[in-house]
Amino acid sequence: MTWTIGVAGGLTLVRCAALDSVPGIAHAFGTRTGPGGVPFDAASHATALAEAAGVGRPIVQPLRQVHGTFIATADARPGEADGVLVTLGDRGAAVRSADCVPILVASRDGHAFAAVHAGWRGIAAGIVNAAVDRFEGEGIPPEHLVAAIGPAIRACCYEVGPEVLDALGLPSSRTVDLPAIVAERFTARGVPAAQVAIAPWCTRCRSDLFYSARGEGTGTGRMLSVVGPAGAP
């Protein structure tokens, strides 16, 4: 599926054609470039990113991402969460990342959507299943979902130890491709492969575009990925 990089509102953004096709939804995966070319800051530039993406409502962000499986809802203060599910289109949803996998999911009719943060611990614990379960709880079956798996560290750069392989149930290997694992888990839950898209960039390889905790240290910045109702409030 087609992915594009463009500039809007002075920010460099990544978009996925699969989500662009969902009616009434706007989205963007942010990069390390903030307004006017300054380094992007997820806290202070969140509103600018949402506006540049075309999201017409304030966004709900998890206050603290903890590599778990809890998907909050927009009608409650998220607290510790690694995702937000929104129904009825009253808010936008966003997550932060720098090598971990940002995932934006929407129902094909645009009536519900979610932003999910997935590191290896969250993936091992079942955050993909948790996200699909949340949609099913709203009466939306897996075959009605579209999942865009954003820029993250890929197998070319993600060397891991045996504890990661064991947690993910993988055979012996030097590297792991987290976005590919996320895609496999979506399809295993019944989301059609044609409705699951993986961004082609590795965040560590493309440090000109993206922050990378593995490449730059954990103190580096965080990108923001956002999805929400399109248009003016």
PDB file of C-alpha atoms in Angstrom:
ATOM      1  CA  MET A   1       0.000   0.000   0.000  1.00  0.00           C
ATOM      2  CA  THR A   2       1.201   3.509  -0.738  1.00  0.00           C
ATOM      3  CA  TRP A   3       2.854   5.684   1.878  1.00  0.00           C
ATOM      4  CA  THR A   4       3.796   9.305   1.292  1.00  0.00           C
ATOM      5  CA  ILE A   5       5.951  11.966   2.943  1.00  0.00           C
ATOM      6  CA  GLY A   6       4.813  15.568   2.604  1.00  0.00           C
ATOM      7  CA  VAL A   7       4.810  18.958   4.279  1.00  0.00           C
ATOM      8  CA  ALA A   8       1.759  20.600   5.835  1.00  0.00           C
ATOM      9  CA  GLY A   9       1.590  23.462   8.280  1.00  0.00           C
ATOM     10  CA  GLY A  10       5.374  23.638   8.309  1.00  0.00           C
ATOM     11  CA  LEU A  11       5.701  20.037   9.528  1.00  0.00           C
ATOM     12  CA  THR A  12       6.987  16.996   7.664  1.00  0.00           C
ATOM     13  CA  LEU A  13       4.333  14.267   7.876  1.00  0.00           C
ATOM     14  CA  VAL A  14       3.904  10.653   6.804  1.00  0.00           C
ATOM     15  CA  ARG A  15       0.537   9.422   5.550  1.00  0.00           C
ATOM     16  CA  CYS A  16      -0.880   6.042   4.582  1.00  0.00           C
ATOM     17  CA  ALA A  17      -3.214   5.665   1.588  1.00  0.00           C
ATOM     18  CA  ALA A  18      -5.192   2.947   3.377  1.00  0.00           C
ATOM     19  CA  LEU A  19      -6.286   5.386   6.083  1.00  0.00           C
ATOM     20  CA  ASP A  20      -6.748   8.192   3.571  1.00  0.00           C
ATOM     21  CA  SER A  21      -9.490   6.038   2.034  1.00  0.00           C
ATOM     22  CA  VAL A  22     -11.503   5.904   5.280  1.00  0.00           C
ATOM     23  CA  PRO A  23     -14.329   8.484   5.120  1.00  0.00           C
ATOM     24  CA  GLY A  24     -14.322  11.339   7.595  1.00  0.00           C
ATOM     25  CA  ILE A  25     -10.909  10.460   9.068  1.00  0.00           C
ATOM     26  CA  ALA A  26      -7.675  12.451   8.981  1.00  0.00           C
ATOM     27  CA  HIS A  27      -4.327  11.179  10.185  1.00  0.00           C
ATOM     28  CA  ALA A  28      -0.562  11.661  10.157  1.00  0.00           C
ATOM     29  CA  PHE A  29       2.546   9.984  11.491  1.00  0.00           C
ATOM     30  CA  GLY A  30       4.825  12.757  12.664  1.00  0.00           C
ATOM     31  CA  THR A  31       8.554  13.051  12.061  1.00  0.00           C
ATOM     32  CA  ARG A  32      11.368  14.788  13.916  1.00  0.00           C
ATOM     33  CA  THR A  33      10.630  18.038  12.048  1.00  0.00           C
ATOM     34  CA  GLY A  34       8.466  20.496  13.942  1.00  0.00           C
ATOM     35  CA  PRO A  35       6.886  23.817  12.893  1.00  0.00           C
ATOM     36  CA  GLY A  36       9.313  26.018  11.011  1.00  0.00           C
ATOM     37  CA  GLY A  37      11.932  23.298  10.939  1.00  0.00           C
ATOM     38  CA  VAL A  38      12.584  23.191  14.689  1.00  0.00           C
ATOM     39  CA  PRO A  39      12.916  19.779  16.388  1.00  0.00           C
ATOM     40  CA  PHE A  40       9.458  18.316  16.963  1.00  0.00           C
ATOM     41  CA  ASP A  41       8.321  18.203  20.588  1.00  0.00           C
ATOM     42  CA  ALA A  42       5.359  15.927  21.256  1.00  0.00           C
ATOM     43  CA  ALA A  43       4.086  17.995  24.175  1.00  0.00           C
ATOM     44  CA  SER A  44       4.269  21.498  22.752  1.00  0.00           C
ATOM     45  CA  HIS A  45       3.617  20.717  19.083  1.00  0.00           C
ATOM     46  CA  ALA A  46       0.714  18.268  19.418  1.00  0.00           C
ATOM     47  CA  THR A  47      -1.920  20.823  18.418  1.00  0.00           C
ATOM     48  CA  ALA A  48       0.125  21.963  15.420  1.00  0.00           C
ATOM     49  CA  LEU A  49       0.489  18.364  14.249  1.00  0.00           C
ATOM     50  CA  ALA A  50      -3.230  17.653  14.595  1.00  0.00           C
ATOM     51  CA  GLU A  51      -4.071  20.782  12.615  1.00  0.00           C
ATOM     52  CA  ALA A  52      -1.515  19.953   9.915  1.00  0.00           C
ATOM     53  CA  ALA A  53      -2.954  16.444   9.679  1.00  0.00           C
ATOM     54  CA  GLY A  54      -6.451  17.873   9.197  1.00  0.00           C
ATOM     55  CA  VAL A  55      -7.843  16.513  12.471  1.00  0.00           C
ATOM     56  CA  GLY A  56     -10.693  18.764  13.497  1.00  0.00           C
ATOM     57  CA  ARG A  57     -10.931  17.941  17.215  1.00  0.00           C
ATOM     58  CA  PRO A  58      -8.640  18.112  20.256  1.00  0.00           C
ATOM     59  CA  ILE A  59      -6.578  14.956  20.727  1.00  0.00           C
ATOM     60  CA  VAL A  60      -6.506  12.578  23.663  1.00  0.00           C
ATOM     61  CA  GLN A  61      -3.013  11.357  24.554  1.00  0.00           C
ATOM     62  CA  PRO A  62      -2.160   8.677  27.100  1.00  0.00           C
ATOM     63  CA  LEU A  63      -0.531  10.509  29.979  1.00  0.00           C
ATOM     64  CA  ARG A  64       2.031   7.756  30.460  1.00  0.00           C
ATOM     65  CA  GLN A  65       2.841   4.999  27.984  1.00  0.00           C
ATOM     66  CA  VAL A  66       4.076   1.975  29.922  1.00  0.00           C
ATOM     67  CA  HIS A  67       4.572  -0.795  27.320  1.00  0.00           C
ATOM     68  CA  GLY A  68       1.402  -2.505  28.462  1.00  0.00           C
ATOM     69  CA  THR A  69      -1.861  -3.526  26.790  1.00  0.00           C
ATOM     70  CA  PHE A  70      -4.426  -1.096  28.184  1.00  0.00           C
ATOM     71  CA  ILE A  71      -6.352   0.817  25.526  1.00  0.00           C
ATOM     72  CA  ALA A  72      -8.130   3.787  27.094  1.00  0.00           C
ATOM     73  CA  THR A  73     -11.253   5.491  25.811  1.00  0.00           C
ATOM     74  CA  ALA A  74     -11.728   9.169  25.061  1.00  0.00           C
ATOM     75  CA  ASP A  75     -14.477   9.561  27.640  1.00  0.00           C
ATOM     76  CA  ALA A  76     -12.113   8.913  30.561  1.00  0.00           C
ATOM     77  CA  ARG A  77      -8.813  10.403  31.725  1.00  0.00           C
ATOM     78  CA  PRO A  78      -6.377   7.898  30.185  1.00  0.00           C
ATOM     79  CA  GLY A  79      -3.720   7.733  32.929  1.00  0.00           C
ATOM     80  CA  GLU A  80      -1.344   4.855  32.169  1.00  0.00           C
ATOM     81  CA  ALA A  81      -2.242   3.550  28.726  1.00  0.00           C
ATOM     82  CA  ASP A  82      -0.657   2.536  25.463  1.00  0.00           C
ATOM     83  CA  GLY A  83      -3.537   3.488  23.241  1.00  0.00           C
ATOM     84  CA  VAL A  84      -6.771   5.409  22.931  1.00  0.00           C
ATOM     85  CA  LEU A  85      -9.978   4.267  21.231  1.00  0.00           C
ATOM     86  CA  VAL A  86     -12.433   6.930  20.089  1.00  0.00           C
ATOM     87  CA  THR A  87     -16.023   6.405  18.969  1.00  0.00           C
ATOM     88  CA  LEU A  88     -18.606   8.912  17.751  1.00  0.00           C
ATOM     89  CA  GLY A  89     -15.834  11.184  16.444  1.00  0.00           C
ATOM     90  CA  ASP A  90     -15.733  13.587  19.382  1.00  0.00           C
ATOM     91  CA  ARG A  91     -11.939  13.614  19.843  1.00  0.00           C
ATOM     92  CA  GLY A  92      -8.709  12.644  18.124  1.00  0.00           C
ATOM     93  CA  ALA A  93      -6.259  10.020  19.366  1.00  0.00           C
ATOM     94  CA  ALA A  94      -2.463  10.084  19.459  1.00  0.00           C
ATOM     95  CA  VAL A  95       0.573   8.152  20.687  1.00  0.00           C
ATOM     96  CA  ARG A  96       4.285   8.935  20.986  1.00  0.00           C
ATOM     97  CA  SER A  97       7.139   6.815  19.643  1.00  0.00           C
ATOM     98  CA  ALA A  98      10.838   6.688  18.813  1.00  0.00           C
ATOM     99  CA  ASP A  99      11.546   3.169  17.409  1.00  0.00           C
ATOM    100  CA  CYS A 100       8.491   1.521  18.983  1.00  0.00           C
ATOM    101  CA  VAL A 101       5.625   0.855  16.588  1.00  0.00           C
ATOM    102  CA  PRO A 102       2.928   3.526  16.245  1.00  0.00           C
ATOM    103  CA  ILE A 103      -0.329   2.023  14.967  1.00  0.00           C
ATOM    104  CA  LEU A 104      -3.370   3.920  13.725  1.00  0.00           C
ATOM    105  CA  VAL A 105      -6.508   1.817  13.298  1.00  0.00           C
ATOM    106  CA  ALA A 106      -9.948   2.763  12.013  1.00  0.00           C
ATOM    107  CA  SER A 107     -13.196   1.079  11.150  1.00  0.00           C
ATOM    108  CA  ARG A 108     -13.821   1.213   7.408  1.00  0.00           C
ATOM    109  CA  ASP A 109     -16.826   3.483   7.907  1.00  0.00           C
ATOM    110  CA  GLY A 110     -14.810   5.934  10.022  1.00  0.00           C
ATOM    111  CA  HIS A 111     -17.081   5.653  13.056  1.00  0.00           C
ATOM    112  CA  ALA A 112     -14.317   4.459  15.396  1.00  0.00           C
ATOM    113  CA  PHE A 113     -10.546   4.759  15.424  1.00  0.00           C
ATOM    114  CA  ALA A 114      -7.579   4.241  17.714  1.00  0.00           C
ATOM    115  CA  ALA A 115      -3.940   5.168  18.176  1.00  0.00           C
ATOM    116  CA  VAL A 116      -1.750   2.447  19.691  1.00  0.00           C
ATOM    117  CA  HIS A 117       1.868   2.340  20.915  1.00  0.00           C
ATOM    118  CA  ALA A 118       3.551  -1.064  20.605  1.00  0.00           C
ATOM    119  CA  GLY A 119       7.036  -1.874  21.846  1.00  0.00           C
ATOM    120  CA  TRP A 120       8.273  -5.440  22.094  1.00  0.00           C
ATOM    121  CA  ARG A 121       6.912  -5.812  25.629  1.00  0.00           C
ATOM    122  CA  GLY A 122       3.463  -4.614  24.626  1.00  0.00           C
ATOM    123  CA  ILE A 123       3.461  -6.816  21.543  1.00  0.00           C
ATOM    124  CA  ALA A 124       4.487  -9.828  23.624  1.00  0.00           C
ATOM    125  CA  ALA A 125       1.775  -9.047  26.179  1.00  0.00           C
ATOM    126  CA  GLY A 126      -0.904  -8.902  23.474  1.00  0.00           C
ATOM    127  CA  ILE A 127      -1.583  -5.254  22.696  1.00  0.00           C
ATOM    128  CA  VAL A 128      -2.679  -6.074  19.143  1.00  0.00           C
ATOM    129  CA  ASN A 129      -5.330  -8.438  20.483  1.00  0.00           C
ATOM    130  CA  ALA A 130      -6.304  -5.826  23.066  1.00  0.00           C
ATOM    131  CA  ALA A 131      -6.856  -3.257  20.318  1.00  0.00           C
ATOM    132  CA  VAL A 132      -8.974  -5.613  18.234  1.00  0.00           C
ATOM    133  CA  ASP A 133     -10.918  -6.595  21.357  1.00  0.00           C
ATOM    134  CA  ARG A 134     -11.713  -2.924  21.992  1.00  0.00           C
ATOM    135  CA  PHE A 135     -13.196  -2.541  18.523  1.00  0.00           C
ATOM    136  CA  GLU A 136     -15.141  -5.795  18.881  1.00  0.00           C
ATOM    137  CA  GLY A 137     -16.526  -4.429  22.137  1.00  0.00           C
ATOM    138  CA  GLU A 138     -18.018  -1.613  20.067  1.00  0.00           C
ATOM    139  CA  GLY A 139     -19.577  -4.103  17.665  1.00  0.00           C
ATOM    140  CA  ILE A 140     -16.875  -3.700  14.982  1.00  0.00           C
ATOM    141  CA  PRO A 141     -15.488  -7.024  13.723  1.00  0.00           C
ATOM    142  CA  PRO A 142     -11.837  -7.426  12.663  1.00  0.00           C
ATOM    143  CA  GLU A 143     -12.713  -7.654   8.972  1.00  0.00           C
ATOM    144  CA  HIS A 144     -14.028  -4.081   9.143  1.00  0.00           C
ATOM    145  CA  LEU A 145     -10.724  -2.631  10.401  1.00  0.00           C
ATOM    146  CA  VAL A 146      -7.937  -0.820   8.563  1.00  0.00           C
ATOM    147  CA  ALA A 147      -4.551  -0.786  10.324  1.00  0.00           C
ATOM    148  CA  ALA A 148      -1.651   1.490   9.408  1.00  0.00           C
ATOM    149  CA  ILE A 149       1.631   0.446  11.052  1.00  0.00           C
ATOM    150  CA  GLY A 150       3.835   3.513  11.099  1.00  0.00           C
ATOM    151  CA  PRO A 151       7.582   4.141  10.938  1.00  0.00           C
ATOM    152  CA  ALA A 152       9.482   2.070  13.508  1.00  0.00           C
ATOM    153  CA  ILE A 153      12.780   0.289  13.908  1.00  0.00           C
ATOM    154  CA  ARG A 154      13.064  -2.639  11.485  1.00  0.00           C
ATOM    155  CA  ALA A 155      14.992  -5.909  11.424  1.00  0.00           C
ATOM    156  CA  CYS A 156      17.956  -4.225   9.722  1.00  0.00           C
ATOM    157  CA  CYS A 157      18.724  -2.342  12.948  1.00  0.00           C
ATOM    158  CA  TYR A 158      16.933  -4.089  15.809  1.00  0.00           C
ATOM    159  CA  GLU A 159      19.278  -6.618  17.380  1.00  0.00           C
ATOM    160  CA  VAL A 160      17.777  -8.357  20.413  1.00  0.00           C
ATOM    161  CA  GLY A 161      18.663 -10.886  23.074  1.00  0.00           C
ATOM    162  CA  PRO A 162      17.083 -14.258  23.845  1.00  0.00           C
ATOM    163  CA  GLU A 163      14.675 -12.736  26.375  1.00  0.00           C
ATOM    164  CA  VAL A 164      12.974 -10.753  23.608  1.00  0.00           C
ATOM    165  CA  LEU A 165      12.805 -13.753  21.302  1.00  0.00           C
ATOM    166  CA  ASP A 166      11.360 -15.891  24.091  1.00  0.00           C
ATOM    167  CA  ALA A 167       8.757 -13.262  24.979  1.00  0.00           C
ATOM    168  CA  LEU A 168       7.667 -12.968  21.343  1.00  0.00           C
ATOM    169  CA  GLY A 169       7.711 -16.734  20.768  1.00  0.00           C
ATOM    170  CA  LEU A 170      10.281 -16.471  17.995  1.00  0.00           C
ATOM    171  CA  PRO A 171      13.071 -18.850  16.958  1.00  0.00           C
ATOM    172  CA  SER A 172      16.731 -17.984  17.404  1.00  0.00           C
ATOM    173  CA  SER A 173      17.677 -14.845  15.497  1.00  0.00           C
ATOM    174  CA  ARG A 174      19.909 -11.797  15.816  1.00  0.00           C
ATOM    175  CA  THR A 175      17.240  -9.301  14.790  1.00  0.00           C
ATOM    176  CA  VAL A 176      13.486  -8.784  15.021  1.00  0.00           C
ATOM    177  CA  ASP A 177      11.075  -6.927  12.722  1.00  0.00           C
ATOM    178  CA  LEU A 178       8.447  -5.536  15.094  1.00  0.00           C
ATOM    179  CA  PRO A 179       6.192  -3.980  12.403  1.00  0.00           C
ATOM    180  CA  ALA A 180       6.018  -7.320  10.572  1.00  0.00           C
ATOM    181  CA  ILE A 181       5.065  -9.081  13.803  1.00  0.00           C
ATOM    182  CA  VAL A 182       2.335  -6.516  14.455  1.00  0.00           C
ATOM    183  CA  ALA A 183       0.969  -7.063  10.942  1.00  0.00           C
ATOM    184  CA  GLU A 184       0.966 -10.828  11.418  1.00  0.00           C
ATOM    185  CA  ARG A 185      -0.943 -10.502  14.670  1.00  0.00           C
ATOM    186  CA  PHE A 186      -3.583  -8.300  13.080  1.00  0.00           C
ATOM    187  CA  THR A 187      -4.133 -10.802  10.273  1.00  0.00           C
ATOM    188  CA  ALA A 188      -4.169 -13.683  12.771  1.00  0.00           C
ATOM    189  CA  ARG A 189      -7.083 -11.912  14.473  1.00  0.00           C
ATOM    190  CA  GLY A 190      -9.012 -11.675  11.228  1.00  0.00           C
ATOM    191  CA  VAL A 191      -8.052  -8.285   9.813  1.00  0.00           C
ATOM    192  CA  PRO A 192      -7.619  -8.877   6.045  1.00  0.00           C
ATOM    193  CA  ALA A 193      -3.997  -8.591   4.914  1.00  0.00           C
ATOM    194  CA  ALA A 194      -5.087  -6.123   2.218  1.00  0.00           C
ATOM    195  CA  GLN A 195      -6.253  -3.796   5.026  1.00  0.00           C
ATOM    196  CA  VAL A 196      -2.965  -3.866   6.952  1.00  0.00           C
ATOM    197  CA  ALA A 197      -0.203  -1.511   5.757  1.00  0.00           C
ATOM    198  CA  ILE A 198       3.402  -1.287   7.013  1.00  0.00           C
ATOM    199  CA  ALA A 199       5.454   1.880   6.568  1.00  0.00           C
ATOM    200  CA  PRO A 200       8.631   1.156   4.570  1.00  0.00           C
ATOM    201  CA  TRP A 201      11.058   3.210   6.696  1.00  0.00           C
ATOM    202  CA  CYS A 202      13.306   2.154   9.567  1.00  0.00           C
ATOM    203  CA  THR A 203      13.502   4.887  12.193  1.00  0.00           C
ATOM    204  CA  ARG A 204      17.122   4.148  13.048  1.00  0.00           C
ATOM    205  CA  CYS A 205      18.232   4.062   9.403  1.00  0.00           C
ATOM    206  CA  ARG A 206      16.394   7.306   8.658  1.00  0.00           C
ATOM    207  CA  SER A 207      17.591   9.468  11.524  1.00  0.00           C
ATOM    208  CA  ASP A 208      17.232  12.436   9.180  1.00  0.00           C
ATOM    209  CA  LEU A 209      13.454  11.936   9.335  1.00  0.00           C
ATOM    210  CA  PHE A 210      12.719  10.171  12.603  1.00  0.00           C
ATOM    211  CA  TYR A 211      13.831  10.024  16.222  1.00  0.00           C
ATOM    212  CA  SER A 212      15.471   6.739  17.237  1.00  0.00           C
ATOM    213  CA  ALA A 213      15.955   5.743  20.863  1.00  0.00           C
ATOM    214  CA  ARG A 214      18.198   2.865  19.803  1.00  0.00           C
ATOM    215  CA  GLY A 215      20.357   5.109  17.649  1.00  0.00           C
ATOM    216  CA  GLU A 216      20.346   8.314  19.724  1.00  0.00           C
ATOM    217  CA  GLY A 217      19.641   7.178  23.262  1.00  0.00           C
ATOM    218  CA  THR A 218      16.453   7.111  25.299  1.00  0.00           C
ATOM    219  CA  GLY A 219      16.661  10.855  25.895  1.00  0.00           C
ATOM    220  CA  THR A 220      15.945  11.652  22.262  1.00  0.00           C
ATOM    221  CA  GLY A 221      12.670  13.232  21.151  1.00  0.00           C
ATOM    222  CA  ARG A 222       9.420  11.457  20.394  1.00  0.00           C
ATOM    223  CA  MET A 223       7.322  11.554  17.257  1.00  0.00           C
ATOM    224  CA  LEU A 224       3.558  11.858  17.543  1.00  0.00           C
ATOM    225  CA  SER A 225       1.078   9.905  15.455  1.00  0.00           C
ATOM    226  CA  VAL A 226      -2.503  11.165  15.328  1.00  0.00           C
ATOM    227  CA  VAL A 227      -5.871  10.100  13.924  1.00  0.00           C
ATOM    228  CA  GLY A 228      -9.235  11.767  14.277  1.00  0.00           C
ATOM    229  CA  PRO A 229     -12.270  13.365  12.640  1.00  0.00           C
ATOM    230  CA  ALA A 230     -11.388  15.365   9.548  1.00  0.00           C
ATOM    231  CA  GLY A 231     -12.330  19.000   9.085  1.00  0.00           C
ATOM    232  CA  ALA A 232     -13.165  21.938  11.309  1.00  0.00           C
ATOM    233  CA  PRO A 233     -14.614  21.463  14.819  1.00  0.00           C
TER     234      PRO A 233
END
